[in-house]
Coordinates of C-alpha atoms and ligand atoms in Angstrom, one line a residue:
M1 CA -4.6 3.9 -12.8
A2 CA -8.0 5.5 -13.4
V3 CA -9.8 3.7 -16.2
R4 CA -12.2 6.2 -17.6
V5 CA -15.2 5.8 -19.7
D6 CA -14.5 6.0 -23.4
R7 CA -15.6 9.3 -24.9
R8 CA -16.7 8.2 -28.4
A9 CA -18.5 5.1 -27.2
V10 CA -20.6 6.9 -24.7
L11 CA -21.4 9.7 -27.0
A12 CA -22.4 7.3 -29.7
A13 CA -24.6 5.2 -27.5
A14 CA -26.4 7.8 -25.5
G15 CA -25.7 11.4 -26.6
A16 CA -28.4 11.5 -29.2
L17 CA -31.0 9.9 -27.0
L18 CA -30.4 12.2 -24.1
A19 CA -30.3 15.2 -26.3
G20 CA -33.7 14.2 -27.6
A21 CA -35.0 14.0 -24.1
S22 CA -33.7 17.4 -23.1
T23 CA -35.6 19.3 -25.7
S24 CA -38.8 17.4 -25.9
C25 CA -40.4 18.8 -22.7
T26 CA -41.3 22.4 -23.0
G27 CA -44.0 24.6 -21.5
G28 CA -44.6 28.0 -20.0
S29 CA -43.3 27.3 -16.5
V30 CA -40.3 25.3 -17.6
P31 CA -37.0 27.1 -16.7
A32 CA -34.4 27.6 -19.3
R33 CA -31.7 24.9 -19.4
G34 CA -28.0 25.8 -19.1
P35 CA -25.2 23.9 -20.7
A36 CA -25.2 20.1 -20.1
T37 CA -22.2 18.4 -18.6
D38 CA -21.6 14.7 -19.4
L39 CA -21.0 12.8 -16.2
L40 CA -19.8 9.5 -17.8
E41 CA -17.4 10.7 -20.5
G42 CA -13.9 11.3 -19.1
R43 CA -15.1 10.7 -15.5
D44 CA -14.1 7.9 -13.2
W45 CA -16.6 5.0 -13.0
A46 CA -13.9 2.3 -12.8
H47 CA -13.6 2.6 -9.1
F48 CA -17.3 2.2 -8.5
A49 CA -18.1 -1.2 -7.0
G50 CA -19.6 -3.6 -9.5
A51 CA -19.3 -1.1 -12.4
V52 CA -17.7 -2.0 -15.7
P53 CA -17.2 0.8 -18.2
T54 CA -18.2 -0.5 -21.7
R55 CA -18.8 0.9 -25.1
A56 CA -22.5 1.2 -24.3
G57 CA -22.0 3.0 -21.1
V58 CA -21.4 1.8 -17.5
R59 CA -22.5 -1.7 -16.8
I60 CA -24.0 -2.0 -13.3
T61 CA -23.5 -5.5 -11.9
R62 CA -26.1 -6.8 -9.5
L63 CA -24.2 -7.1 -6.2
D64 CA -26.9 -7.6 -3.7
R65 CA -24.7 -6.0 -1.1
R66 CA -26.3 -6.0 2.3
I67 CA -25.4 -5.4 5.9
T68 CA -26.0 -8.9 7.0
R69 CA -27.4 -9.5 10.5
Q70 CA -25.4 -11.6 12.9
D71 CA -27.8 -14.5 12.4
G72 CA -27.0 -14.3 8.7
S73 CA -30.4 -13.1 7.6
G74 CA -31.1 -10.4 5.0
G75 CA -30.3 -7.1 6.6
Q76 CA -30.1 -3.5 5.3
P77 CA -29.4 -2.9 1.6
N78 CA -25.9 -1.5 1.1
P79 CA -25.7 -0.3 -2.5
P80 CA -22.3 1.2 -3.5
V81 CA -21.6 4.9 -4.0
N82 CA -19.3 6.2 -6.8
L83 CA -17.1 8.1 -4.3
R84 CA -14.1 8.3 -6.8
G85 CA -16.4 9.5 -9.6
P86 CA -17.9 12.9 -10.3
H87 CA -20.2 14.8 -8.0
L88 CA -22.2 17.9 -8.5
V89 CA -21.8 21.2 -6.6
F90 CA -24.7 23.5 -7.3
R91 CA -26.9 26.4 -6.2
G92 CA -30.5 26.9 -7.3
D93 CA -32.3 24.6 -9.7
L94 CA -30.8 21.8 -11.8
R95 CA -31.7 18.9 -14.0
I96 CA -30.1 15.4 -14.2
E97 CA -30.8 13.1 -17.1
A98 CA -30.0 9.4 -17.2
L99 CA -30.5 6.6 -19.7
L100 CA -31.2 3.2 -18.1
T101 CA -31.1 0.0 -20.3
R102 CA -32.1 -3.2 -18.6
P103 CA -33.2 -6.7 -19.4
A104 CA -36.8 -7.6 -18.5
G105 CA -37.1 -8.6 -14.9
T106 CA -34.1 -6.5 -13.8
D107 CA -34.9 -3.4 -11.7
A108 CA -32.5 -0.5 -12.3
Y109 CA -32.0 2.3 -9.8
L110 CA -30.0 5.5 -9.8
H111 CA -29.1 6.9 -6.4
L112 CA -28.6 10.6 -5.9
Y113 CA -26.9 11.2 -2.5
G114 CA -27.2 14.7 -1.0
E115 CA -24.9 13.4 1.8
T116 CA -23.0 10.2 1.4
P117 CA -23.9 7.3 3.8
V118 CA -21.6 6.2 6.6
V119 CA -21.1 2.5 6.3
Y120 CA -20.0 0.2 9.1
D121 CA -20.2 -3.6 8.7
E122 CA -23.1 -4.0 11.0
W123 CA -24.9 -0.8 10.2
R124 CA -25.2 1.8 7.5
Q125 CA -26.2 5.4 8.3
E126 CA -28.4 6.4 5.5
R127 CA -28.2 10.2 5.2
R128 CA -30.2 12.5 2.9
G129 CA -30.7 11.3 -0.6
A130 CA -33.1 10.1 -3.3
R131 CA -33.4 7.1 -5.5
I132 CA -35.1 6.9 -8.9
G133 CA -35.4 3.9 -11.1
V134 CA -37.5 1.5 -13.2
A135 CA -38.9 -1.5 -11.3
G136 CA -41.6 -3.8 -12.6
G137 CA -42.3 -1.5 -15.5
R138 CA -43.0 1.5 -13.1
I139 CA -41.0 4.5 -12.2
R140 CA -40.1 4.3 -8.5
F141 CA -39.0 7.1 -6.3
D142 CA -37.7 7.1 -2.7
R143 CA -36.4 9.9 -0.6
W144 CA -34.3 9.5 2.6
D145 CA -34.3 12.4 5.1
G146 CA -31.3 11.3 7.2
D147 CA -33.3 10.2 10.2
S148 CA -33.9 6.5 9.5
D149 CA -32.6 3.6 7.4
R150 CA -36.0 3.6 5.7
P151 CA -37.1 6.1 3.1
A152 CA -39.4 8.9 4.3
V153 CA -41.3 9.0 1.0
T154 CA -41.9 6.1 -1.5
R155 CA -43.8 6.6 -4.7
A156 CA -44.5 4.8 -8.0
F157 CA -45.5 6.5 -11.2
G158 CA -46.8 5.4 -14.6
R159 CA -46.6 1.8 -16.0
D160 CA -45.4 -0.3 -18.9
F161 CA -42.0 1.4 -19.2
G162 CA -39.8 -0.6 -21.6
D163 CA -36.3 -1.9 -21.5
E164 CA -34.8 1.5 -22.2
V165 CA -36.0 4.5 -20.2
R166 CA -34.8 8.1 -20.3
L167 CA -35.2 9.4 -16.8
A168 CA -34.8 13.0 -15.6
V169 CA -35.0 14.6 -12.2
E170 CA -35.3 18.3 -11.8
V171 CA -34.6 20.1 -8.5
R172 CA -37.1 23.0 -9.0
G173 CA -37.7 25.3 -6.0
S174 CA -38.9 23.1 -3.2
R175 CA -39.9 20.2 -5.4
L176 CA -38.3 17.3 -7.3
V177 CA -39.9 16.9 -10.7
L178 CA -39.6 13.5 -12.3
E179 CA -39.7 12.8 -16.0
A180 CA -39.6 9.5 -18.0
D181 CA -39.2 9.3 -21.7
G182 CA -39.7 13.0 -22.2
K183 CA -42.9 13.3 -20.2
A184 CA -43.4 14.6 -16.7
V185 CA -44.6 11.7 -14.5
G186 CA -44.8 13.3 -11.1
S187 CA -43.5 15.7 -8.6
V188 CA -42.6 15.3 -4.9
P189 CA -41.5 17.7 -2.2
G190 CA -37.9 17.5 -1.4
R191 CA -35.5 20.3 -1.9
D192 CA -33.9 19.8 1.5
V193 CA -32.6 16.5 0.4
F194 CA -29.9 18.3 -1.6
G195 CA -29.7 21.2 0.9
R196 CA -25.9 21.0 1.0
G197 CA -25.7 21.7 -2.7
R198 CA -24.0 18.5 -3.6
I199 CA -25.0 15.3 -5.3
W200 CA -23.0 12.1 -5.4
F201 CA -24.1 9.2 -7.6
G202 CA -24.7 5.5 -7.0
A203 CA -26.5 2.8 -8.9
D204 CA -28.0 -0.5 -8.0
A205 CA -29.5 -3.5 -9.7
Q206 CA -32.2 -5.7 -8.2
G207 CA -34.6 -8.4 -9.3
D208 CA -33.4 -11.1 -11.7
G209 CA -30.5 -10.9 -14.0
D210 CA -27.0 -9.8 -13.6
G211 CA -27.3 -6.1 -14.1
W212 CA -28.2 -3.2 -16.4
T213 CA -26.4 -0.4 -18.3
L214 CA -26.2 3.2 -17.5
G215 CA -26.1 4.5 -21.0
G216 CA -25.8 8.1 -20.3
L217 CA -25.7 10.5 -17.4
R218 CA -25.6 14.3 -17.6
A219 CA -26.6 17.4 -15.6
M220 CA -27.3 21.0 -16.3
P221 CA -28.3 24.1 -14.3
L222 CA -31.9 25.4 -14.7
G223 CA -32.9 29.1 -14.8
R224 CA -30.6 31.1 -12.7
G225 CA -29.0 28.0 -11.1
R226 CA -25.3 27.4 -11.0
M227 CA -23.6 24.0 -11.3
S228 CA -20.1 22.5 -11.5
V229 CA -18.7 19.0 -11.5
Q230 CA -16.0 17.9 -9.1
D231 CA -13.9 14.7 -9.4
A232 CA -12.5 12.8 -6.5
P233 CA -9.7 14.5 -4.5
A234 CA -6.0 13.5 -5.1
L235 CA -5.1 10.7 -2.8
E236 CA -1.7 12.0 -1.9
V237 CA -1.7 14.3 1.1
P238 CA 1.0 16.6 2.5
R239 CA 3.4 15.0 5.0
S240 CA 5.1 16.5 8.0
T241 CA 8.3 15.1 9.5
D242 CA 7.1 15.1 13.0
A243 CA 4.0 12.9 13.0
L244 CA 3.5 9.5 14.9
R245 CA 4.7 7.6 11.8
D246 CA 7.9 9.7 11.7
L247 CA 8.7 9.2 15.4
A248 CA 8.1 5.4 14.9
A249 CA 10.3 5.3 11.8
D250 CA 13.2 7.0 13.7
L251 CA 13.4 4.5 16.4
D252 CA 16.5 2.3 16.6
R253 CA 14.2 -0.6 15.7
P254 CA 11.6 1.2 13.6
I255 CA 8.0 0.0 13.9
R256 CA 4.8 1.0 12.1
I257 CA 2.0 3.0 13.5
G258 CA -1.3 2.1 12.0
T259 CA -5.0 2.7 12.0
A260 CA -8.2 1.2 10.6
L261 CA -9.6 3.2 7.7
A262 CA -12.8 3.2 5.7
A263 CA -13.1 4.2 2.0
G264 CA -16.2 6.4 2.6
P265 CA -14.7 9.1 4.8
L266 CA -11.3 8.8 3.1
L267 CA -12.8 10.0 -0.2
T268 CA -15.3 12.5 1.2
D269 CA -13.7 14.1 4.3
S270 CA -10.5 16.0 3.8
D271 CA -9.6 16.2 7.5
Y272 CA -9.9 12.5 7.8
R273 CA -7.8 11.9 4.7
E274 CA -5.1 14.4 5.7
T275 CA -4.7 13.1 9.3
A276 CA -4.7 9.5 8.1
G277 CA -1.9 10.0 5.6
E278 CA 0.1 12.3 7.7
E279 CA 0.2 10.4 11.0
F280 CA 0.1 6.7 10.0
S281 CA 2.5 4.3 8.1
L282 CA 0.1 1.3 8.1
L283 CA -3.6 1.0 7.4
T284 CA -6.0 -1.8 8.1
P285 CA -9.2 -1.7 6.0
E286 CA -11.9 -1.5 8.7
N287 CA -14.6 -3.2 6.8
D288 CA -13.9 -2.9 3.0
F289 CA -12.0 -6.2 2.6
K290 CA -14.6 -8.3 4.5
P291 CA -16.5 -11.0 2.7
Q292 CA -19.9 -9.3 2.6
F293 CA -18.3 -6.4 0.8
V294 CA -15.9 -8.2 -1.6
Q295 CA -18.0 -11.3 -2.4
P296 CA -21.6 -10.3 -1.9
R297 CA -22.8 -13.0 -4.3
R298 CA -21.1 -16.3 -4.9
G299 CA -18.4 -15.7 -7.5
V300 CA -19.3 -12.0 -7.9
F301 CA -16.4 -9.9 -6.5
A302 CA -16.3 -6.1 -5.9
F303 CA -12.9 -4.9 -4.7
Q304 CA -13.2 -1.2 -5.6
E305 CA -13.4 0.3 -2.1
G306 CA -10.6 -2.0 -1.0
D307 CA -8.6 -0.9 -4.0
S308 CA -9.1 2.7 -3.1
L309 CA -7.6 2.1 0.3
V310 CA -4.6 0.3 -1.3
D311 CA -4.2 3.2 -3.7
F312 CA -4.3 5.6 -0.8
A313 CA -1.6 3.6 1.0
A314 CA 0.6 3.6 -2.1
A315 CA 0.2 7.3 -2.7
N316 CA 1.3 8.1 0.9
D317 CA 4.0 5.5 1.4
M318 CA 2.0 3.4 3.8
Q319 CA 1.7 -0.4 4.1
V320 CA -1.6 -2.3 4.1
H321 CA -2.4 -4.8 6.8
A322 CA -5.3 -6.6 5.1
H323 CA -8.2 -7.7 7.2
T324 CA -9.7 -10.4 7.0
L325 CA -10.0 -13.7 5.1
V326 CA -11.7 -16.2 7.5
W327 CA -14.1 -15.0 10.1
F328 CA -17.5 -15.9 11.3
E329 CA -18.9 -12.4 11.0
A330 CA -19.5 -10.0 8.1
L331 CA -20.3 -12.9 5.9
P332 CA -22.8 -12.5 3.0
S333 CA -26.0 -14.6 3.6
W334 CA -25.1 -17.0 0.8
M335 CA -21.9 -18.0 2.6
R336 CA -23.8 -19.0 5.7
A337 CA -26.4 -21.0 3.9
E338 CA -26.7 -24.8 4.4
M339 CA -24.1 -26.6 2.3
T340 CA -22.0 -29.8 2.5
H341 CA -18.8 -29.8 4.4
A342 CA -16.9 -30.2 1.1
D343 CA -18.7 -27.2 -0.4
R344 CA -18.0 -25.1 2.8
R345 CA -14.4 -25.9 2.5
R346 CA -14.4 -24.9 -1.2
V347 CA -16.1 -21.6 -0.5
M348 CA -13.4 -20.8 2.1
T349 CA -10.5 -21.7 -0.1
E350 CA -12.0 -20.1 -3.2
H351 CA -12.6 -16.9 -1.3
I352 CA -9.0 -16.8 0.0
R353 CA -7.5 -17.5 -3.4
A354 CA -9.6 -14.8 -5.1
V355 CA -9.2 -12.1 -2.5
A356 CA -5.6 -12.7 -1.5
G357 CA -4.8 -13.2 -5.1
H358 CA -6.4 -9.9 -6.1
F359 CA -4.4 -7.9 -3.6
R360 CA -1.2 -10.0 -4.0
G361 CA 1.9 -7.9 -4.0
R362 CA 0.0 -4.8 -2.9
V363 CA -0.6 -5.6 0.7
A364 CA 2.1 -6.4 3.2
E365 CA 0.2 -8.5 5.7
W366 CA -3.0 -10.5 6.1
D367 CA -5.2 -11.4 9.0
V368 CA -5.9 -14.9 7.7
V369 CA -7.9 -16.2 10.6
N370 CA -9.8 -13.7 12.7
E371 CA -11.1 -14.4 16.2
P372 CA -10.9 -18.3 16.3
M373 CA -11.3 -18.5 20.1
S374 CA -14.6 -19.2 21.7
D375 CA -16.5 -17.0 24.1
E376 CA -18.2 -20.0 25.8
D377 CA -16.7 -21.7 28.8
E378 CA -17.8 -25.1 27.7
D379 CA -15.6 -24.9 24.5
Y380 CA -12.6 -24.9 26.8
T381 CA -13.5 -28.2 28.5
N382 CA -14.8 -30.2 25.6
D383 CA -13.1 -31.4 22.5
N384 CA -13.0 -28.0 20.9
L385 CA -9.9 -27.0 22.8
G386 CA -11.1 -23.4 23.1
L387 CA -12.0 -23.0 19.5
R388 CA -15.3 -21.3 18.4
P389 CA -17.6 -23.9 16.9
H390 CA -18.6 -21.7 13.9
L391 CA -19.4 -22.7 10.4
W392 CA -15.8 -23.2 9.2
F393 CA -14.9 -25.2 12.3
E394 CA -18.1 -27.3 11.9
A395 CA -17.1 -28.2 8.4
M396 CA -13.3 -28.8 8.9
G397 CA -12.6 -28.9 12.6
E398 CA -9.4 -27.2 13.7
R399 CA -7.8 -28.0 10.4
Y400 CA -9.7 -25.0 8.9
I401 CA -7.0 -22.9 10.3
D402 CA -4.2 -25.0 8.7
I403 CA -6.0 -24.9 5.3
A404 CA -6.7 -21.2 5.5
F405 CA -3.0 -20.3 6.2
R406 CA -1.7 -22.7 3.6
T407 CA -4.1 -21.4 0.9
A408 CA -3.2 -17.8 1.8
R409 CA 0.5 -18.5 1.6
E410 CA 0.0 -19.9 -1.9
A411 CA -2.2 -17.0 -3.0
D412 CA 0.3 -14.3 -1.8
P413 CA 3.7 -15.9 -1.0
H414 CA 5.2 -12.6 0.3
A415 CA 2.5 -11.5 2.7
V416 CA 3.2 -11.8 6.4
L417 CA 0.3 -14.0 7.7
Y418 CA -1.4 -13.3 11.1
L419 CA -4.0 -14.8 13.3
N420 CA -5.9 -12.0 15.0
E421 CA -7.8 -12.3 18.3
Y422 CA -9.3 -10.3 21.2
G423 CA -9.2 -10.9 24.9
V424 CA -5.8 -12.7 24.8
E425 CA -3.8 -9.8 26.2
E426 CA -4.4 -11.2 29.7
D427 CA -3.8 -14.4 31.6
G428 CA -6.5 -17.1 31.5
P429 CA -7.9 -20.1 29.7
R430 CA -8.4 -18.1 26.5
W431 CA -4.7 -17.2 26.3
D432 CA -3.7 -20.7 27.4
A433 CA -5.8 -22.3 24.6
L434 CA -4.5 -19.9 22.0
H435 CA -0.9 -20.6 23.0
A436 CA -1.5 -24.4 22.8
L437 CA -3.1 -23.9 19.4
L438 CA -0.1 -22.0 18.2
I439 CA 2.2 -24.8 19.3
R440 CA 0.1 -27.3 17.4
L441 CA 0.1 -25.2 14.3
M442 CA 3.9 -24.7 14.4
E443 CA 4.3 -28.5 14.9
R444 CA 2.2 -29.1 11.8
G445 CA 4.3 -26.6 9.8
V446 CA 1.4 -24.2 9.2
P447 CA 2.7 -21.0 7.6
I448 CA 1.7 -18.6 10.3
D449 CA 4.0 -15.6 11.0
G450 CA 2.4 -13.8 13.9
V451 CA -0.5 -12.9 16.2
G452 CA -2.4 -9.7 16.4
F453 CA -3.7 -8.7 19.8
Q454 CA -6.8 -6.6 19.2
N455 CA -6.7 -4.7 22.5
H456 CA -10.2 -3.5 22.4
E457 CA -11.2 -1.9 25.7
Y458 CA -14.9 -1.4 25.5
A459 CA -15.5 -1.5 29.3
P460 CA -13.4 -0.9 32.4
G461 CA -13.1 -4.7 32.9
D462 CA -11.3 -4.9 29.5
R463 CA -8.3 -2.9 30.7
T464 CA -5.2 -5.0 30.8
D465 CA -1.8 -4.5 32.4
P466 CA 0.9 -3.8 29.8
E467 CA 3.3 -6.0 31.7
V468 CA 1.0 -9.0 31.4
F469 CA 0.7 -8.2 27.7
R470 CA 4.5 -8.1 27.5
R471 CA 4.7 -11.7 28.7
K472 CA 2.4 -12.7 25.9
V473 CA 4.5 -11.0 23.3
R474 CA 7.6 -12.8 24.7
A475 CA 5.9 -16.1 24.7
L476 CA 5.3 -15.6 21.0
A477 CA 8.9 -14.7 20.5
R478 CA 9.9 -18.0 22.0
L479 CA 7.7 -19.7 19.3
G480 CA 9.4 -17.7 16.6
L481 CA 6.3 -15.6 16.0
K482 CA 5.8 -11.9 15.5
A483 CA 3.2 -9.9 17.5
R484 CA 1.3 -6.7 16.9
V485 CA -1.2 -4.5 18.6
S486 CA -3.9 -4.7 15.9
E487 CA -7.1 -2.9 16.8
M488 CA -6.7 -0.8 19.9
D489 CA -9.5 1.5 21.1
V490 CA -10.3 2.5 24.7
L491 CA -13.8 3.6 25.3
V492 CA -14.0 5.8 28.4
G493 CA -16.5 8.1 30.2
V494 CA -16.4 11.8 30.9
G495 CA -13.2 12.8 32.8
E496 CA -11.3 9.6 32.0
E497 CA -8.9 11.1 29.4
D498 CA -5.9 10.2 31.5
V499 CA -7.0 6.5 31.8
Q500 CA -7.3 6.4 28.0
A501 CA -4.0 8.0 27.4
R502 CA -2.2 5.6 29.9
Q503 CA -3.8 2.5 28.3
F504 CA -2.8 3.5 24.7
A505 CA 0.7 4.6 25.7
G506 CA 1.4 1.5 27.9
K507 CA 0.7 -0.9 25.0
L508 CA 2.7 1.1 22.6
A509 CA 5.7 1.2 24.9
V510 CA 5.6 -2.6 25.1
C511 CA 5.4 -2.9 21.3
R512 CA 8.3 -0.5 20.9
E513 CA 10.4 -2.4 23.4
E514 CA 9.8 -6.0 22.4
P515 CA 11.9 -7.0 19.3
N516 CA 9.2 -9.2 17.8
C517 CA 6.4 -6.6 17.9
T518 CA 6.1 -5.1 14.5
S519 CA 3.3 -2.5 14.6
F520 CA 0.8 -0.7 16.8
S521 CA -2.6 0.0 15.3
T522 CA -5.6 1.8 16.6
W523 CA -9.1 0.8 15.4
G524 CA -9.9 4.1 13.7
F525 CA -8.4 7.3 14.8
T526 CA -11.2 9.9 15.1
D527 CA -14.4 9.5 17.1
R528 CA -16.2 11.0 14.1
Y529 CA -16.2 7.5 12.6
G530 CA -15.4 5.3 15.5
S531 CA -16.8 1.8 15.7
T532 CA -17.9 2.3 19.3
A533 CA -20.5 4.9 18.4
D534 CA -23.9 4.3 20.0
I535 CA -26.0 3.2 17.1
R536 CA -29.3 2.8 18.9
H537 CA -30.0 6.4 18.0
Y538 CA -30.2 7.9 14.5
P539 CA -27.8 9.5 13.8
P540 CA -25.4 7.7 16.2
S541 CA -23.7 9.5 19.0
P542 CA -19.9 9.1 18.8
G543 CA -18.0 7.1 21.5
D544 CA -15.0 8.5 23.2
A545 CA -12.5 5.8 22.3
L546 CA -9.8 7.1 19.9
P547 CA -6.9 9.5 20.0
W548 CA -8.8 12.3 18.1
D549 CA -12.2 13.5 19.0
A550 CA -15.1 13.9 16.5
S551 CA -13.8 17.4 15.5
Y552 CA -10.3 16.1 14.9
E553 CA -8.9 17.7 18.1
A554 CA -6.0 15.6 19.4
K555 CA -6.7 14.2 22.9
P556 CA -4.2 13.5 25.7
A557 CA -4.1 10.0 24.2
Y558 CA -2.5 11.3 21.1
W559 CA 0.2 13.2 23.1
A560 CA 0.8 10.1 25.2
L561 CA 1.4 8.1 22.1
R562 CA 3.9 10.6 20.8
D563 CA 5.5 10.6 24.2
A564 CA 5.8 6.8 24.2
L565 CA 7.6 7.0 20.9
S566 CA 9.8 9.9 21.9
R567 CA 11.1 8.9 25.3
S568 CA 14.9 8.3 25.1
D569 CA 15.0 5.6 27.8
S570 CA 14.6 2.8 25.3
G571 CA 16.9 3.9 22.5
R572 CA 15.9 6.4 19.9
R573 CA 18.4 7.1 17.2
Ligands
XIL601 C1 -15.9 -3.8 13.5 C2 -16.0 -2.6 12.7 O1 -15.2 -1.6 13.1 C3 -17.4 -2.1 12.7 O2 -17.6 -1.0 11.7 C4 -18.4 -3.2 12.4 O3 -19.7 -2.7 12.5 C5 -18.2 -4.4 13.3 O4 -16.8 -4.8 13.2 N1 -12.8 -7.2 15.7 C6 -12.5 -7.2 14.4 C7 -13.0 -6.1 13.6 O5 -11.7 -7.9 13.9 O6 -13.2 -6.5 12.2 C8 -14.3 -5.5 14.1 O7 -14.6 -4.4 13.3 C9 -14.1 -5.1 15.6 C10 -13.8 -6.3 16.4

């Protein structure tokens, strides 16, 4: 259901003001303006994170979204992009006009993305784009050139701008010309920033206050320029009958074949979208459901990217395996701040109630607790019983797991609830401690339904024997628990395609054969957006870890997965 901006309201609030702006600046060298297209009226701003369409325009909530560092400190800003809204396709020169209304002390920014950023949860690849806004009474401009997180150009113009500012940006030849309240305020070099002839929009609020209002937004070609507006693509993609998901559905005991997906590429890259919908029957949100995205400020929720993934699943008859409610990573800074144990517990249960409640009935499964086991030997010999002594454990002890599952069950009674962990596919103290934990949870009547085995293989030492994994799956069956392969990727070097293919297929075969294994999911499917990319460089170089390469060519791993689903020796229909 696309909630669109109300036509009359926006026209009443902003039309006249912007029309005034667009005729007030004339002069010999000013190119003629073509017809203006309204970018709010009738366009989708309801799926833009933090945005609320109102009578006065689009209200931009201050989200303070950041890519938090592992130590919980600040991190790179991560303002949202309106990927399901309108974007411009143009040639030659063009003019964009916006009306920004803000309370004193709130800084209001409009982002113009020549290329949309790629967002991981530990890193955001800022590609080419510009930002213009009003901050501290001045007009601020930044330009990113796609070679760094930081802007290549930062400028400030004028002073004493009021609460309501009419901004305009013109792409004119090789320069960007900036205008505020009908007067030119400056010009900066920068045509290349929009060299692909596309502009997506984003907005961000900073400083004090809860946000500001985008009262109008429109664009028009200049001189001999050409411009059109495109809305987001349809989410439903064509289906074949012979993809991985079909092979898995045709088994005597059907299972689901899944992958982790991200809203960014899903809405901007048609190859990604089509392959995802065609091949997979289950999706895990790679990052878009994590706390730093959905609750960036305490009590301020932004579910829009997550909702887009859920909509995509519904449009393509896929299920959603939601990921994740309680983890020690991907937390917004405020969640890691010092607080009392009672408050920490409240933060956890409120987060679970709000997030699982929001997606209730629309997702099939949840990773309720992610990665509870410790990486430190000492935690296996002391009182921690192998559990990671993170902030949730510190506040509640092992019972944080009980509380999390009970709260999730209440919030979404029909979802299948999982604990998800890495490094437990093999024998050793980590598995032993997890197994003992599961027995304690079952004895206490904790509503846990299954365990996800991540199966990340980042290095040769991570490779595990499918038969050892099979014993783990069977041990869960004896406890009455389901199992799944939840996040498999196999990072390999040059010439190791067969190793990769064997690893993927071996685990899938086990899942197919063991009656309590419900699904097999890879952690992404194309190296173009794989989470093993080498991010020390800018832009990152893709890792070789997934069944499709960075150009969407299927690798031997893909054919091996098909083979593991097609072999008749363990009972296809
Ligand atoms: C990863 C994401 O894929 C990356 O984009 C991010 O930068 C780091 O986290 N175990 C998990 C996943 O449960 O959530 C992690 O996802 C990979 C390890």
